[in-house]
Tab-separated table of C-alpha atoms and ligand atoms in Angstrom:
chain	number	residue	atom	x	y	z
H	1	UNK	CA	0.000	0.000	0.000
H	2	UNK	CA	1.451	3.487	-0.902
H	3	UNK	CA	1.647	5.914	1.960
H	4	UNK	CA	0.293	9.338	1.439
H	5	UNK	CA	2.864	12.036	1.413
H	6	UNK	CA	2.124	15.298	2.435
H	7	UNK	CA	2.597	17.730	-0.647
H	8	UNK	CA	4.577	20.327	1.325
H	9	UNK	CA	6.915	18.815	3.530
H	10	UNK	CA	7.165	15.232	1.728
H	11	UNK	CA	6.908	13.141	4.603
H	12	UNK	CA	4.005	10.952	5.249
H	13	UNK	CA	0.982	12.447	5.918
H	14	UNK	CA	0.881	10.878	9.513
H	15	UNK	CA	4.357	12.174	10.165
H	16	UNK	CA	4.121	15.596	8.822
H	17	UNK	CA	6.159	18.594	10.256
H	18	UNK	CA	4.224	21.400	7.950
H	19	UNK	CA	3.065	22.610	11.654
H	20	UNK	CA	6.765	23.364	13.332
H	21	UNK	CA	7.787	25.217	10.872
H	22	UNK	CA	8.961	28.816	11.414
H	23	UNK	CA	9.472	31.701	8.708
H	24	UNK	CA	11.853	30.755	6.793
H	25	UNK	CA	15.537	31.716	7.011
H	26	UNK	CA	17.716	33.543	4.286
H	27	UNK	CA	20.850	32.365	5.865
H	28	UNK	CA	24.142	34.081	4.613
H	29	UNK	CA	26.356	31.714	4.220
H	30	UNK	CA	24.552	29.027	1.220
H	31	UNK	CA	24.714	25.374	2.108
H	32	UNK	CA	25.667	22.670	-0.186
H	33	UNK	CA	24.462	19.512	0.523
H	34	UNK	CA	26.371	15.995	-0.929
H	35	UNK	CA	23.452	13.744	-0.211
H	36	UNK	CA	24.034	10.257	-0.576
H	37	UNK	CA	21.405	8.264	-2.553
H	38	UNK	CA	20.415	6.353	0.736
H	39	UNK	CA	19.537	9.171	2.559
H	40	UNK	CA	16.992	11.047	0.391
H	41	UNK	CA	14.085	8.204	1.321
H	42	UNK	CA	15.199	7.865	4.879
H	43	UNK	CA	12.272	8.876	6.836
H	44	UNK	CA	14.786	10.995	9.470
H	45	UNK	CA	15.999	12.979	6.389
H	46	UNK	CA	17.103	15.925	8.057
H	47	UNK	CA	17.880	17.732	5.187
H	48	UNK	CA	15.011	17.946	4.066
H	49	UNK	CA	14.110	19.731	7.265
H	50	UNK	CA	16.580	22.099	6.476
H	51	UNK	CA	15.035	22.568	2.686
H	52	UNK	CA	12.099	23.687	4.640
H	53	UNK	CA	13.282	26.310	6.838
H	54	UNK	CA	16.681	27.918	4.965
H	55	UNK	CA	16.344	30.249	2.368
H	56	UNK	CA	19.919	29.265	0.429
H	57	UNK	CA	20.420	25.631	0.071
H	58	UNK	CA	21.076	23.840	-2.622
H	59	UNK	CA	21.066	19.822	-2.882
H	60	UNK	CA	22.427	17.075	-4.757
H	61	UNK	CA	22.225	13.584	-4.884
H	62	UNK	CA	24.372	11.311	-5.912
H	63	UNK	CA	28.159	9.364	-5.319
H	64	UNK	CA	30.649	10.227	-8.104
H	65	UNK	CA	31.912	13.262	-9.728
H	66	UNK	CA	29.532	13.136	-12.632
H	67	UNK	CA	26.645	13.091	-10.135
H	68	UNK	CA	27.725	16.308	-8.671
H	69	UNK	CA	28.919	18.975	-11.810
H	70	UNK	CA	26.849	21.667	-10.492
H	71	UNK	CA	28.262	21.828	-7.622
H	72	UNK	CA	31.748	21.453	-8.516
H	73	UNK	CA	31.029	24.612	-10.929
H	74	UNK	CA	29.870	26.157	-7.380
H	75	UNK	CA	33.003	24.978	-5.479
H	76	UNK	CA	34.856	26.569	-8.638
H	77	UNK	CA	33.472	30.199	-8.842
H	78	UNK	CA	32.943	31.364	-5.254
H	79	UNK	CA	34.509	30.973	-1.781
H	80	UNK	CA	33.439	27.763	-0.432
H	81	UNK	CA	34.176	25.420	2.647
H	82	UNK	CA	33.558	21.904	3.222
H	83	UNK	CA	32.574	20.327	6.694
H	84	UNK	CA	34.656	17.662	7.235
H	85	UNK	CA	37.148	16.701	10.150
H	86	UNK	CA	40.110	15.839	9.513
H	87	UNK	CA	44.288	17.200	10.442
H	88	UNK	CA	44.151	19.719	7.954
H	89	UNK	CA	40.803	21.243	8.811
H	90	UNK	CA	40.647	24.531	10.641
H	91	UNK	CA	38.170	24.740	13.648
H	92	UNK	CA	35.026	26.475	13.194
H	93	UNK	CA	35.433	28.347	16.541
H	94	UNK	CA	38.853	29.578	15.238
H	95	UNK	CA	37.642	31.749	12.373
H	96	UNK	CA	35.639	35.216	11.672
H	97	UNK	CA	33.535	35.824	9.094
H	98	UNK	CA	35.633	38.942	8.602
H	99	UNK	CA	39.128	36.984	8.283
H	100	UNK	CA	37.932	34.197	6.518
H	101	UNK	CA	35.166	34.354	3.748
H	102	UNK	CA	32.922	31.382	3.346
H	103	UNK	CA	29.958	32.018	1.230
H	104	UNK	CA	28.954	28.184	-0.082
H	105	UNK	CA	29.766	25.450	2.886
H	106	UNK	CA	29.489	22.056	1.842
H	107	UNK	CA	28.327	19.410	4.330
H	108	UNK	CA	27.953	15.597	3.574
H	109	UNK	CA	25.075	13.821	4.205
H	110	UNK	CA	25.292	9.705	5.196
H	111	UNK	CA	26.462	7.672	7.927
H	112	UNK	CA	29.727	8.255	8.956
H	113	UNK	CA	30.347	5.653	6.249
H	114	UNK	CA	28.689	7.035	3.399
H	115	UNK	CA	29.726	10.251	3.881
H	116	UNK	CA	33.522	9.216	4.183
H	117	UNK	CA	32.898	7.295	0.767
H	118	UNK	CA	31.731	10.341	-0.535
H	119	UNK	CA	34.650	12.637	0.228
H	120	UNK	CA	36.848	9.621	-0.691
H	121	UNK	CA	35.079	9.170	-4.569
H	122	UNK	CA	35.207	13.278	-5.027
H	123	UNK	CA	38.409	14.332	-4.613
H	124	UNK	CA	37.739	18.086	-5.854
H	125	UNK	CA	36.371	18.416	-2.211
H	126	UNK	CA	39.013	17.448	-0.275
H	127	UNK	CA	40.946	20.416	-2.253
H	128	UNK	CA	38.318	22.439	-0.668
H	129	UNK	CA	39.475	24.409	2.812
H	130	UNK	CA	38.080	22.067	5.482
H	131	UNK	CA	36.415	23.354	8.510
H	132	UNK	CA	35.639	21.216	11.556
H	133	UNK	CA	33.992	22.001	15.062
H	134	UNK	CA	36.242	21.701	18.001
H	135	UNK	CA	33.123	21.548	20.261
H	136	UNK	CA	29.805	21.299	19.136
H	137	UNK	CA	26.556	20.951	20.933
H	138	UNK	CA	25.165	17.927	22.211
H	139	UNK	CA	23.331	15.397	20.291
H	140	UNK	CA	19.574	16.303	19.811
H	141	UNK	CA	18.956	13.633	17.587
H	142	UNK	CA	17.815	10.744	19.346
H	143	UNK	CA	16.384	8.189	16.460
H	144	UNK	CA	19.357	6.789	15.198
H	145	UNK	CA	21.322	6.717	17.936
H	146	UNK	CA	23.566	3.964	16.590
H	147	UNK	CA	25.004	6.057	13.916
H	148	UNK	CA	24.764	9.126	15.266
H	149	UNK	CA	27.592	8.797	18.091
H	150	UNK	CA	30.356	9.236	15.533
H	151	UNK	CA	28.314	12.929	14.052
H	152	UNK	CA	25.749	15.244	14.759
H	153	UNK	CA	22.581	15.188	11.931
H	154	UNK	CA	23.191	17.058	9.031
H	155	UNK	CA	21.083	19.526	10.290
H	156	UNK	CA	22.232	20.378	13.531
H	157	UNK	CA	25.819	20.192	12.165
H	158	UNK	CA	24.533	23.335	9.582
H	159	UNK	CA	22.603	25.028	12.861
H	160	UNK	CA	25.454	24.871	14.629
H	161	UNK	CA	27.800	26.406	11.994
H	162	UNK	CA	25.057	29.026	11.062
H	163	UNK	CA	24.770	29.699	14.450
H	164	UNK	CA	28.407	31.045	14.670
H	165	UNK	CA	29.660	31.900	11.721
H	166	UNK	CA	26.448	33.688	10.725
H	167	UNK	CA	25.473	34.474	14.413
H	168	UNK	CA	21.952	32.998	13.402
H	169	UNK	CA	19.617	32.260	15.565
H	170	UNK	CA	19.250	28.360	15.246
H	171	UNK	CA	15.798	28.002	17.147
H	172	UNK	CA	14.191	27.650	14.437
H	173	UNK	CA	16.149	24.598	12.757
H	174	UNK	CA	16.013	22.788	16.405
H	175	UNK	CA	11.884	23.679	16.913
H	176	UNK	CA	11.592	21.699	13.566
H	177	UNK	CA	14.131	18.641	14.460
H	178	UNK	CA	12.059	18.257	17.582
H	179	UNK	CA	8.892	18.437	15.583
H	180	UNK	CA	10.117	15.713	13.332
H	181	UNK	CA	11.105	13.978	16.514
H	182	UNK	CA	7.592	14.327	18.259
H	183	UNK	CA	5.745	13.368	15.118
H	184	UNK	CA	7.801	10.275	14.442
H	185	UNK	CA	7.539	8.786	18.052
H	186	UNK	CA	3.912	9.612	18.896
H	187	UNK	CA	2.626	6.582	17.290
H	188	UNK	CA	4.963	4.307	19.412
H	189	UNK	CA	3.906	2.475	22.213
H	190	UNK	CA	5.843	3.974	25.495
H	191	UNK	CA	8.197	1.578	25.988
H	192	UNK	CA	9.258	2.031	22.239
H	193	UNK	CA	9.400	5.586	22.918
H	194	UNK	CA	11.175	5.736	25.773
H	195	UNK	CA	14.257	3.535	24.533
H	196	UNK	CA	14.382	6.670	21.631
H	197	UNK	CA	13.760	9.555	23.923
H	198	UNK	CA	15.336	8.715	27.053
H	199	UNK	CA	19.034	7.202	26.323
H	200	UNK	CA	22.022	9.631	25.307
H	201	UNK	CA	22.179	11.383	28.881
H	202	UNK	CA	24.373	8.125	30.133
H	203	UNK	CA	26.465	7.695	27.301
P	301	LIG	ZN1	3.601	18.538	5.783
């Protein structure tokens, strides 16, 4: 049986966020999302969240170089960055908009995997200036919690940076994450729930 998808936020009707979301942002700094084909029908896509609340994003999908010419013609004509740790990466918390101009950062989206599959197949973005966090805010994102140890979602990873190298105000991206959040783990018996909710605090 095909699920019904809501038309505006493209997840399932019985899941949809259309309600959390805020006016939208026109962030400063564009992000470029890599998104690996696995991601875009996972139902915690975050970046789609993301597509629904900034302004200046712009996402592809794919693995190789061919899949991603656009956005090497982006990485080519303007000052871009790509999030992604790593010993020649320069923290985040380091920097100044004023000393250092990023106006495109890239961000991968995957597992930990995926993602490092993706930087490995594209070598025009490791030529890219790498920027990494040196501390970054907890967790939020409690439904994969297997895979997210190793990373931060995609989209608090791009709250986070927006947050200071844009000095945005990121309550926006995190009201919709928990929307997403509450939505997906109403349905669930308590126990389920719980297991989600209730876990990173000892880790
Ligand atoms: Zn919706």
């Amino acid at each position: 049986m095909k699920r019904s998808t809501c038309k505006i936020c493209h997840f399932s009707v019985k899941t949809c966020v259309c309600d959390h979301i805020s006016n939208v942002i026109a962030n400063k700094t564009h992000i470029v999302v890599l998104q690996h084909p696995s991601e875009v029908t996972a139902a915690k896509n975050t970046v789609r969240l993301l597509s629904l609340q900034l302004k200046n994003i712009h996402i592809f999908v794919g693995e190789t170089p061919s899949d991603f010419l656009d956005a090497q013609a982006i990485a080519k004509q303007n000052h871009c960055a790509l999030l992604y740790p790593g010993e020649n990466a320069t923290a985040l918390e380091n920097i100044t908009s004023k000393e250092t101009r990023i106006d495109y950062l890239f961000v991968l989206d995957g597992t930990w995997k995926k993602a490092h599959k993706l930087a490995m197949l594209n070598p025009w973005l490791i030529e890219l200036p790498r920027i990494s966090f040196s501390s970054a805010p907890k967790n939020q994102y409690t439904i994969r919690k297997a895979e997210q140890q190793y990373s931060l979602s995609t989209l608090e990873a791009c709250a986070y940076f927006l947050t200071v190298y844009d000095t945005m105000d990121p309550k926006p991206l995190y009201k919709l994450l928990q929307g997403m959040i509450t939505e997906q783990t109403k349905f669930m018996p308590p126990h389920v729930r719980e297991r989600y909710l209730d876990n990173d605090d000892s880790a």
